[in-house]
Amino acid sequence: MKKTKALILSLLLLVCFGGAQAKDYNASLFGIKSNGTTMNTTAIQKAIDYIHEQGGGRLVFYVGRYLTGSIELKSNVTIHLNEGAVLLGSTNPYDYRQIPGTWLGLILANKAENIGVTGRGVIDGQGRETSYNYIDQIQKGVIKDELKYDRPASRPTLIFLRECKNVEINNVTWKNSAFWVQIYDQCENLNIDRITVDSKDFWNNDGIDIVDCDGVVIKNSFFNAADDVLCFKSHDANSICQNVVVDNCVGRSGANGLKFGTVSRGGFRNFKVTNITIYDTYRSAITFAAVDGGLIDNILVDGVRSINTGNVIFLRIGDRWGKGKQPSMKNVTIQNVYAEVPLRKPDAGYNYEGPIEDMPRNISPASIVGLPDYPIENITLKNITMVYPGGGNKLFAYRGLTPAELDGIPEMRDTYPEFSQFKELPAWGFYIRHAKGITFDNVKFIAEKPGDYRPGLVTDDVQGLTLRKVEFEEPGANGKEQVFTYKTTGIVKE
């Protein structure tokens, strides 16, 4: 973590990109109507173009509901929504478009600079109704779409910015997207502060997707999303998502909390994530997936509270779309974590829940799982407490500790990465396979119920394992050996 201090200092300098106070333009000046029924797309675009031509400023919306289709931000223009202002996405599929380099979206920009969306207002995509209207047109044969899993591939996001520089997103509430809520793709100097995301009414509602960006700050924000909360992706094998700070954020998800991937062609480097809370989340609080030939390097996660979350940590190397490029994961520190894993489905009762997992299996442990030819390297877990329900029953599902049973755990190198993909694993607390240089420092595992047939920690094909002050609390364990190592060398216990 030698680069951490320099990373923080450099990113904090990006928070304010503006110079002199920009001029404000009232939306009503351009004939933009606030009645919630007048289609304002053309008027809003005219306003943006005019402000851009005048050298820049803010397009200010006051109390009201402003219906629109796709609009394109231009350099030096900020959309400012005062409290009580709602930018309302059209539910008509034909009111959305994409500009070169983007997907369908409500707010779009490509290669623009000094732009933003600010204020205490709301952007509401009316995503469920919009998606149903897409499905209607697809079923009638008007729109061509494979409709995979009954979900249209063609759905608008609330904002898609591509190759933009100096972007300010603050305070705004983002609601009800038809697709991923926000996509920032290959942007530089991106500052996101005090936003709220409430988008849980349709599939694939990622809270925020940062794709191959350089210089990002996300802080003081709340996310309630049907899909991954804080999602970092790398779509371009020649790019990388790097120099990112996340601080003081809270999230709930029908999928994962903090996630790198799944698309991971270039990779992720130089991240500092601090003080995050994940709750009622179906999959993992922390998922790092290098499965498409990308790298994950120099990552610090410091301060996580994970409550009622299906899994705590899942670090995974795979070989899905790498096309011969070697994936790697190294130099990751995760510290100061408190996590509680429930026995039941943690997102039960939300509008869109994660799918029912394949059964049978007992509660899955946290895990670090590489591949024989691509081990995960130099991972430190420090000051961590994980609380599990305990009571895993070998009559329900069983994975033993014989060489044949451990070798029989499938590699699944080209499978979509999820903590539960291996079904039954042989540990109740943590499972490690194909790794080098793993350090546990002051790590406690707590099982609430007695009688889990599995040990707390199982390692397989690990070179260099340090266990420093590792504790297991399991009722009625009665001297049960909680650490089982297989094909593991360089073991240090302190």
Coordinates of C-alpha atoms in Angstrom, one line a residue:
M1 CA 0.0 0.0 0.0
K2 CA 2.9 2.4 -0.6
K3 CA 1.0 4.3 -3.1
T4 CA -2.0 4.9 -0.9
K5 CA -1.1 8.3 0.5
A6 CA -0.1 9.7 -2.8
L7 CA -3.3 8.3 -4.4
I8 CA -5.5 10.0 -1.8
L9 CA -3.7 13.4 -2.1
S10 CA -3.9 13.4 -5.9
L11 CA -7.6 12.4 -6.0
L12 CA -8.7 14.9 -3.4
L13 CA -7.3 17.6 -5.7
L14 CA -9.8 16.5 -8.3
V15 CA -12.9 17.2 -6.2
C16 CA -13.3 20.8 -7.5
F17 CA -12.7 21.3 -11.2
G18 CA -14.5 24.6 -11.7
G19 CA -13.0 28.0 -11.7
A20 CA -15.1 31.1 -11.6
Q21 CA -18.8 30.9 -10.9
A22 CA -20.7 29.7 -14.0
K23 CA -23.7 31.6 -15.2
D24 CA -27.2 30.1 -14.4
Y25 CA -29.9 29.8 -17.0
N26 CA -33.5 29.1 -15.8
A27 CA -35.0 26.1 -17.7
S28 CA -38.2 28.1 -18.3
L29 CA -36.2 30.5 -20.5
F30 CA -36.1 27.8 -23.1
G31 CA -39.8 26.9 -22.9
I32 CA -39.1 23.8 -20.8
K33 CA -42.4 22.8 -19.1
S34 CA -42.7 21.4 -15.6
N35 CA -46.1 19.8 -15.8
G36 CA -44.9 16.2 -16.1
T37 CA -46.7 15.6 -19.4
T38 CA -45.1 17.9 -22.0
M39 CA -42.2 16.2 -23.8
N40 CA -39.3 18.5 -23.3
T41 CA -36.5 16.6 -25.1
T42 CA -36.0 19.2 -27.9
A43 CA -36.2 22.2 -25.6
I44 CA -33.8 20.8 -23.0
Q45 CA -31.3 19.9 -25.8
K46 CA -31.6 23.4 -27.2
A47 CA -30.9 24.9 -23.8
I48 CA -27.8 22.7 -23.4
D49 CA -26.5 23.6 -26.8
Y50 CA -27.1 27.3 -26.2
I51 CA -25.3 27.3 -22.9
H52 CA -22.4 25.4 -24.4
E53 CA -22.2 27.9 -27.3
Q54 CA -22.2 30.8 -24.8
G55 CA -19.1 29.3 -23.0
G56 CA -20.8 27.3 -20.4
G57 CA -23.0 27.5 -17.3
R58 CA -25.8 25.7 -15.4
L59 CA -29.2 24.8 -16.7
V60 CA -31.3 25.2 -13.6
F61 CA -34.5 23.3 -13.0
Y62 CA -36.9 24.5 -10.3
V63 CA -39.8 22.7 -8.6
G64 CA -41.8 20.5 -11.1
R65 CA -41.7 17.4 -13.2
Y66 CA -39.8 17.7 -16.5
L67 CA -40.6 14.8 -18.9
T68 CA -37.8 14.1 -21.4
G69 CA -36.2 11.5 -23.6
S70 CA -32.4 11.3 -24.4
I71 CA -30.4 14.5 -24.0
E72 CA -26.7 15.1 -24.6
L73 CA -24.5 17.1 -22.3
K74 CA -21.9 19.3 -23.9
S75 CA -18.7 20.7 -22.5
N76 CA -18.9 23.3 -19.7
V77 CA -22.6 22.6 -19.1
T78 CA -24.1 21.4 -15.8
I79 CA -27.6 20.3 -15.2
H80 CA -28.7 21.6 -11.8
L81 CA -31.9 20.2 -10.2
N82 CA -33.1 22.2 -7.2
E83 CA -35.0 20.4 -4.5
G84 CA -38.4 19.5 -5.8
A85 CA -37.3 19.3 -9.4
V86 CA -37.7 15.9 -11.1
L87 CA -36.2 15.0 -14.4
L88 CA -38.6 12.4 -15.6
G89 CA -37.6 9.8 -18.2
S90 CA -40.0 9.0 -20.9
T91 CA -41.6 5.5 -20.9
N92 CA -41.7 5.4 -24.7
P93 CA -38.8 3.3 -26.1
Y94 CA -38.6 5.5 -29.1
D95 CA -37.7 8.6 -27.1
Y96 CA -34.3 7.1 -26.3
R97 CA -31.2 7.1 -28.5
Q98 CA -27.4 6.6 -28.2
I99 CA -24.6 8.9 -29.4
P100 CA -21.4 7.4 -30.7
G101 CA -19.6 5.4 -28.0
T102 CA -22.5 5.2 -25.6
W103 CA -25.5 3.0 -24.9
L104 CA -29.1 4.0 -24.7
G105 CA -29.6 6.5 -22.0
L106 CA -31.4 9.5 -20.6
I107 CA -28.4 11.7 -20.1
L108 CA -25.5 11.1 -22.5
A109 CA -22.1 12.6 -23.3
N110 CA -19.1 11.6 -25.2
K111 CA -15.7 13.4 -25.0
A112 CA -17.2 16.3 -23.1
E113 CA -15.3 18.2 -20.4
N114 CA -16.3 20.2 -17.3
I115 CA -19.8 18.8 -17.1
G116 CA -22.0 17.7 -14.2
V117 CA -25.4 16.8 -12.7
T118 CA -25.9 18.5 -9.4
G119 CA -28.5 19.7 -6.9
R120 CA -31.0 18.1 -4.5
G121 CA -33.5 17.1 -7.2
V122 CA -34.4 13.7 -8.6
I123 CA -33.8 11.8 -11.8
D124 CA -36.6 9.2 -12.3
G125 CA -36.3 6.8 -15.2
Q126 CA -39.7 5.1 -14.7
G127 CA -37.7 2.0 -15.5
R128 CA -40.2 -0.7 -14.8
E129 CA -42.8 0.8 -17.1
T130 CA -40.2 1.7 -19.7
S131 CA -38.9 -1.9 -19.7
Y132 CA -42.4 -3.4 -20.0
N133 CA -43.0 -1.1 -23.0
Y134 CA -39.7 -2.4 -24.6
I135 CA -40.9 -6.0 -24.0
D136 CA -44.3 -5.2 -25.6
Q137 CA -42.6 -3.8 -28.8
I138 CA -40.2 -6.8 -28.9
Q139 CA -43.0 -9.3 -28.6
K140 CA -44.8 -7.6 -31.4
G141 CA -41.7 -7.9 -33.6
V142 CA -41.2 -4.1 -34.0
I143 CA -37.9 -4.0 -31.9
K144 CA -35.4 -6.8 -32.6
D145 CA -34.0 -8.2 -29.3
E146 CA -33.2 -11.7 -28.0
L147 CA -35.2 -11.0 -24.8
K148 CA -32.9 -13.2 -22.8
Y149 CA -34.4 -14.2 -19.5
D150 CA -37.4 -12.1 -20.4
R151 CA -35.2 -9.0 -20.2
P152 CA -34.6 -6.7 -23.1
A153 CA -31.0 -6.1 -24.0
S154 CA -32.0 -2.6 -25.3
R155 CA -32.8 -0.6 -22.2
P156 CA -31.8 2.9 -21.2
T157 CA -29.5 3.8 -18.3
L158 CA -30.1 7.1 -16.5
I159 CA -26.7 8.4 -17.4
F160 CA -23.9 7.2 -19.7
L161 CA -20.8 9.3 -20.0
R162 CA -18.0 8.2 -22.3
E163 CA -14.4 9.6 -22.4
C164 CA -15.4 12.7 -20.4
K165 CA -13.1 14.7 -18.3
N166 CA -13.8 16.7 -15.1
V167 CA -17.2 15.4 -14.1
E168 CA -19.1 16.5 -11.0
I169 CA -22.1 14.4 -9.8
N170 CA -23.4 15.5 -6.4
N171 CA -26.5 15.4 -4.2
V172 CA -28.9 14.1 -6.9
T173 CA -31.2 11.2 -6.3
W174 CA -31.2 8.6 -9.1
K175 CA -34.4 6.5 -9.2
N176 CA -35.9 3.6 -11.1
S177 CA -33.6 3.0 -14.0
A178 CA -34.6 0.5 -16.7
F179 CA -31.0 -0.8 -16.8
W180 CA -27.7 0.0 -14.9
V181 CA -28.3 3.3 -13.1
Q182 CA -25.1 5.1 -14.0
I183 CA -22.3 4.3 -16.4
Y184 CA -19.0 6.3 -16.5
D185 CA -16.8 4.7 -19.2
Q186 CA -13.2 5.8 -19.7
C187 CA -13.7 9.1 -17.9
E188 CA -11.0 11.1 -16.1
N189 CA -11.4 13.2 -12.9
L190 CA -14.8 12.0 -11.8
N191 CA -16.1 13.3 -8.5
I192 CA -19.3 11.7 -7.0
D193 CA -20.5 13.0 -3.7
R194 CA -23.7 12.7 -1.5
I195 CA -25.8 11.0 -4.1
T196 CA -28.7 8.7 -3.4
V197 CA -29.6 5.7 -5.7
D198 CA -33.0 4.1 -5.2
S199 CA -33.3 1.7 -8.1
K200 CA -34.7 -1.7 -7.2
D201 CA -37.7 -2.1 -9.5
F202 CA -36.3 -4.0 -12.4
W203 CA -33.4 -6.4 -13.4
N204 CA -29.8 -5.3 -13.7
N205 CA -30.1 -2.1 -11.7
D206 CA -26.5 -1.7 -10.7
G207 CA -26.1 1.2 -8.4
I208 CA -23.1 2.6 -10.2
D209 CA -20.7 1.3 -12.8
I210 CA -17.2 2.7 -13.2
V211 CA -15.7 1.4 -16.4
D212 CA -12.0 1.8 -17.2
C213 CA -11.9 5.3 -15.5
D214 CA -8.8 7.1 -14.2
G215 CA -9.1 9.4 -11.1
V216 CA -12.4 8.7 -9.3
V217 CA -13.8 9.8 -5.9
I218 CA -17.1 8.3 -4.7
K219 CA -18.1 9.4 -1.2
N220 CA -20.9 10.0 1.3
S221 CA -23.5 8.2 -0.8
F222 CA -26.3 5.7 -0.4
F223 CA -27.3 2.9 -2.8
N224 CA -30.3 0.7 -2.8
A225 CA -30.0 -1.4 -6.0
A226 CA -31.5 -4.5 -7.5
D227 CA -28.1 -5.5 -8.7
D228 CA -24.4 -4.8 -7.7
V229 CA -24.0 -1.7 -5.6
L230 CA -20.4 -0.3 -6.2
C231 CA -19.4 -2.0 -9.4
F232 CA -16.1 -1.5 -11.2
K233 CA -15.6 -2.9 -14.7
S234 CA -13.0 -3.1 -17.4
H235 CA -14.5 -3.6 -20.8
D236 CA -11.3 -2.7 -22.8
A237 CA -8.3 -5.1 -22.7
N238 CA -6.1 -2.0 -23.4
S239 CA -7.5 0.1 -20.6
I240 CA -7.6 -0.1 -16.9
C241 CA -9.8 1.2 -14.0
Q242 CA -7.4 3.0 -11.7
N243 CA -6.7 5.6 -9.0
V244 CA -10.0 5.3 -7.2
V245 CA -11.1 6.4 -3.8
V246 CA -14.4 5.2 -2.2
D247 CA -15.3 6.5 1.3
N248 CA -18.3 6.6 3.6
C249 CA -20.9 4.8 1.5
V250 CA -23.8 2.5 2.4
G251 CA -25.3 0.0 0.0
R252 CA -28.0 -2.7 -0.3
S253 CA -28.2 -5.1 -3.2
G254 CA -29.9 -8.0 -4.8
A255 CA -26.4 -9.1 -5.8
N256 CA -23.0 -7.9 -4.5
G257 CA -21.8 -4.9 -2.5
L258 CA -18.3 -3.9 -3.6
K259 CA -17.5 -5.7 -6.8
F260 CA -14.6 -5.7 -9.3
G261 CA -15.9 -7.3 -12.5
T262 CA -17.5 -9.3 -13.8
V263 CA -16.1 -7.9 -17.1
S264 CA -12.4 -7.6 -16.3
R265 CA -10.5 -7.4 -19.6
G266 CA -7.9 -4.7 -18.6
G267 CA -8.2 -4.6 -14.9
F268 CA -8.1 -2.6 -11.7
R269 CA -5.2 -0.8 -10.0
N270 CA -4.7 1.6 -7.1
F271 CA -7.9 1.6 -5.1
K272 CA -8.6 2.7 -1.6
V273 CA -12.0 1.8 -0.2
T274 CA -12.8 3.0 3.3
N275 CA -15.8 3.0 5.7
I276 CA -18.5 1.2 3.8
T277 CA -21.6 -0.6 5.0
I278 CA -23.3 -3.4 3.2
Y279 CA -26.7 -4.8 4.4
D280 CA -29.5 -7.1 3.2
T281 CA -27.3 -8.1 0.3
Y282 CA -27.9 -11.4 -1.5
R283 CA -24.3 -12.3 -2.6
S284 CA -20.9 -11.1 -1.4
A285 CA -20.1 -7.9 0.5
I286 CA -16.7 -7.9 -1.3
T287 CA -16.2 -9.6 -4.7
F288 CA -13.0 -9.2 -6.8
A289 CA -13.2 -11.2 -10.0
A290 CA -10.3 -11.3 -12.5
V291 CA -11.8 -13.7 -15.1
D292 CA -11.3 -12.0 -18.5
G293 CA -7.5 -11.6 -18.6
G294 CA -7.3 -8.5 -16.5
L295 CA -5.2 -7.7 -13.4
I296 CA -6.2 -6.6 -9.9
D297 CA -3.3 -4.9 -8.1
N298 CA -2.7 -2.6 -5.1
I299 CA -6.1 -2.6 -3.5
L300 CA -6.9 -1.5 0.1
V301 CA -10.3 -2.1 1.6
D302 CA -10.3 -0.7 5.1
G303 CA -13.4 -0.6 7.3
V304 CA -16.4 -2.7 6.2
R305 CA -19.6 -3.5 8.2
S306 CA -21.5 -6.2 6.5
I307 CA -24.9 -7.1 8.0
N308 CA -27.3 -9.8 6.7
T309 CA -25.2 -10.5 3.7
G310 CA -25.0 -13.9 2.0
N311 CA -21.2 -14.0 1.8
V312 CA -18.4 -11.8 3.1
I313 CA -15.4 -12.1 0.8
F314 CA -15.0 -13.8 -2.6
L315 CA -11.7 -13.4 -4.5
R316 CA -11.6 -15.2 -7.7
I317 CA -9.4 -15.7 -10.8
G318 CA -11.0 -17.4 -13.8
D319 CA -10.3 -17.7 -17.5
R320 CA -13.5 -16.8 -19.3
W321 CA -12.9 -14.3 -22.0
G322 CA -9.2 -13.7 -21.7
K323 CA -8.3 -14.9 -25.2
G324 CA -4.9 -16.0 -24.0
K325 CA -4.2 -13.0 -21.8
Q326 CA -3.1 -14.0 -18.3
P327 CA -5.3 -12.9 -15.4
S328 CA -3.7 -11.9 -12.1
M329 CA -4.7 -10.8 -8.6
K330 CA -2.1 -9.6 -6.1
N331 CA -1.3 -7.1 -3.4
V332 CA -4.8 -6.9 -1.8
T333 CA -5.4 -5.9 1.8
I334 CA -8.8 -6.2 3.4
Q335 CA -8.9 -5.0 7.0
N336 CA -11.2 -3.9 9.8
V337 CA -14.2 -5.9 8.8
Y338 CA -17.2 -7.0 10.9
A339 CA -19.6 -9.3 9.0
E340 CA -22.7 -11.3 9.8
V341 CA -24.0 -14.1 7.4
P342 CA -27.6 -15.2 7.9
L343 CA -29.0 -18.7 7.6
R344 CA -31.9 -17.5 5.4
K345 CA -32.0 -15.5 2.2
P346 CA -30.8 -12.0 3.1
D347 CA -32.7 -10.1 0.4
A348 CA -36.1 -11.8 0.9
G349 CA -39.0 -9.5 0.5
Y350 CA -37.4 -7.0 -1.8
N351 CA -39.0 -6.3 -5.2
Y352 CA -36.3 -8.1 -7.2
E353 CA -34.5 -10.8 -5.2
G354 CA -31.5 -12.8 -6.2
P355 CA -32.3 -16.2 -7.6
I356 CA -32.7 -19.3 -5.4
E357 CA -29.4 -21.0 -5.3
D358 CA -28.8 -24.6 -6.5
M359 CA -29.2 -27.0 -3.7
P360 CA -28.2 -28.9 -1.8
R361 CA -25.4 -26.9 -0.1
N362 CA -24.7 -25.5 3.4
I363 CA -23.7 -21.9 4.0
S364 CA -20.7 -21.1 1.8
P365 CA -17.6 -19.7 3.5
A366 CA -15.6 -16.7 2.4
S367 CA -13.1 -17.8 -0.2
I368 CA -9.9 -17.0 -2.2
V369 CA -10.0 -19.2 -5.3
G370 CA -7.4 -19.0 -8.1
L371 CA -6.5 -21.4 -10.8
P372 CA -3.6 -23.9 -10.8
D373 CA -1.8 -21.9 -13.5
Y374 CA -3.0 -18.5 -12.2
P375 CA -2.7 -18.3 -8.4
I376 CA -3.9 -15.4 -6.3
E377 CA -0.9 -13.7 -4.6
N378 CA 0.0 -11.6 -1.6
I379 CA -3.4 -11.2 0.1
T380 CA -3.6 -9.8 3.7
L381 CA -6.7 -10.1 5.9
K382 CA -6.4 -8.2 9.1
N383 CA -8.7 -7.3 12.0
I384 CA -11.7 -9.3 10.7
T385 CA -14.6 -10.9 12.5
M386 CA -17.1 -13.1 10.6
V387 CA -20.2 -14.4 12.2
Y388 CA -21.8 -17.5 10.6
P389 CA -25.1 -19.3 11.5
G390 CA -23.1 -22.6 11.9
G391 CA -24.6 -26.0 12.1
G392 CA -23.7 -27.2 8.6
N393 CA -25.2 -30.7 8.2
K394 CA -23.4 -33.4 6.2
L395 CA -26.7 -35.2 5.7
F396 CA -27.9 -32.2 3.8
A397 CA -24.8 -31.7 1.7
Y398 CA -21.3 -33.1 2.1
R399 CA -17.7 -32.3 1.0
G400 CA -15.1 -34.2 2.8
L401 CA -11.3 -33.7 3.3
T402 CA -9.9 -36.8 1.6
P403 CA -7.6 -36.0 -1.4
A404 CA -10.2 -37.4 -3.8
E405 CA -12.9 -35.2 -2.3
L406 CA -10.8 -32.0 -2.3
D407 CA -9.4 -32.7 -5.8
G408 CA -13.0 -33.3 -6.9
I409 CA -14.0 -29.6 -6.3
P410 CA -14.4 -28.4 -9.9
E411 CA -12.1 -25.6 -11.2
M412 CA -14.9 -24.0 -13.2
R413 CA -12.3 -21.8 -14.9
D414 CA -14.7 -20.3 -17.5
T415 CA -17.8 -20.1 -15.3
Y416 CA -19.5 -16.8 -14.3
P417 CA -17.9 -16.0 -10.9
E418 CA -20.2 -16.3 -7.8
F419 CA -19.3 -17.4 -4.3
S420 CA -21.8 -20.2 -4.5
Q421 CA -20.6 -21.6 -7.8
F422 CA -18.8 -24.6 -6.3
K423 CA -21.9 -25.6 -4.2
E424 CA -20.6 -27.4 -1.1
L425 CA -17.2 -26.3 0.1
P426 CA -15.3 -28.2 2.9
A427 CA -14.9 -25.2 5.4
W428 CA -17.5 -23.3 7.3
G429 CA -15.4 -20.1 7.7
F430 CA -12.8 -19.7 4.9
Y431 CA -11.7 -21.7 1.9
I432 CA -8.4 -21.0 0.0
R433 CA -7.2 -22.7 -3.2
H434 CA -4.4 -22.0 -5.6
A435 CA -2.8 -19.1 -3.8
K436 CA 0.5 -17.7 -2.7
G437 CA 1.4 -15.5 0.2
I438 CA -1.8 -15.4 2.2
T439 CA -1.7 -13.7 5.6
F440 CA -4.4 -13.8 8.3
D441 CA -3.7 -11.3 11.1
N442 CA -6.2 -11.1 14.0
V443 CA -9.1 -12.9 12.3
K444 CA -12.0 -14.4 14.2
F445 CA -14.6 -16.8 13.0
I446 CA -17.8 -17.3 15.1
A447 CA -20.4 -20.0 14.5
E448 CA -23.6 -19.4 16.3
K449 CA -24.9 -22.9 16.3
P450 CA -23.0 -26.1 17.1
G451 CA -22.3 -29.1 15.1
D452 CA -21.0 -28.0 11.7
Y453 CA -19.3 -31.0 10.3
R454 CA -16.6 -28.9 8.5
P455 CA -13.5 -27.3 10.0
G456 CA -13.4 -23.5 10.0
L457 CA -10.5 -23.0 7.5
V458 CA -9.4 -25.2 4.7
T459 CA -6.5 -24.6 2.3
D460 CA -5.6 -26.4 -0.9
D461 CA -2.5 -25.7 -3.0
V462 CA -1.3 -22.7 -1.1
Q463 CA 2.4 -21.6 -1.0
G464 CA 3.1 -19.4 2.0
L465 CA 0.3 -19.2 4.7
T466 CA 0.7 -17.1 7.8
L467 CA -1.9 -17.5 10.5
R468 CA -1.4 -14.8 13.2
K469 CA -3.9 -14.7 16.0
V470 CA -6.6 -16.7 14.2
E471 CA -9.5 -17.7 16.5
F472 CA -12.5 -20.0 16.1
E473 CA -15.6 -19.9 18.3
E474 CA -18.0 -22.8 17.7
P475 CA -20.3 -24.1 20.4
G476 CA -19.6 -27.6 21.4
A477 CA -16.5 -27.9 19.2
N478 CA -14.7 -29.8 22.1
G479 CA -11.2 -29.5 20.7
K480 CA -12.2 -29.9 17.1
E481 CA -9.3 -29.1 14.7
Q482 CA -10.4 -26.0 12.9
V483 CA -7.6 -25.6 10.4
F484 CA -7.0 -28.2 7.7
T485 CA -4.3 -27.8 5.1
Y486 CA -3.8 -29.8 1.9
K487 CA -0.9 -29.4 -0.5
T488 CA 0.1 -26.3 1.5
T489 CA 3.6 -25.3 2.2
G490 CA 5.4 -22.5 4.1
I491 CA 2.9 -22.5 7.0
V492 CA 3.6 -20.0 9.8
K493 CA 1.4 -20.0 12.9
E494 CA 1.7 -17.3 15.5

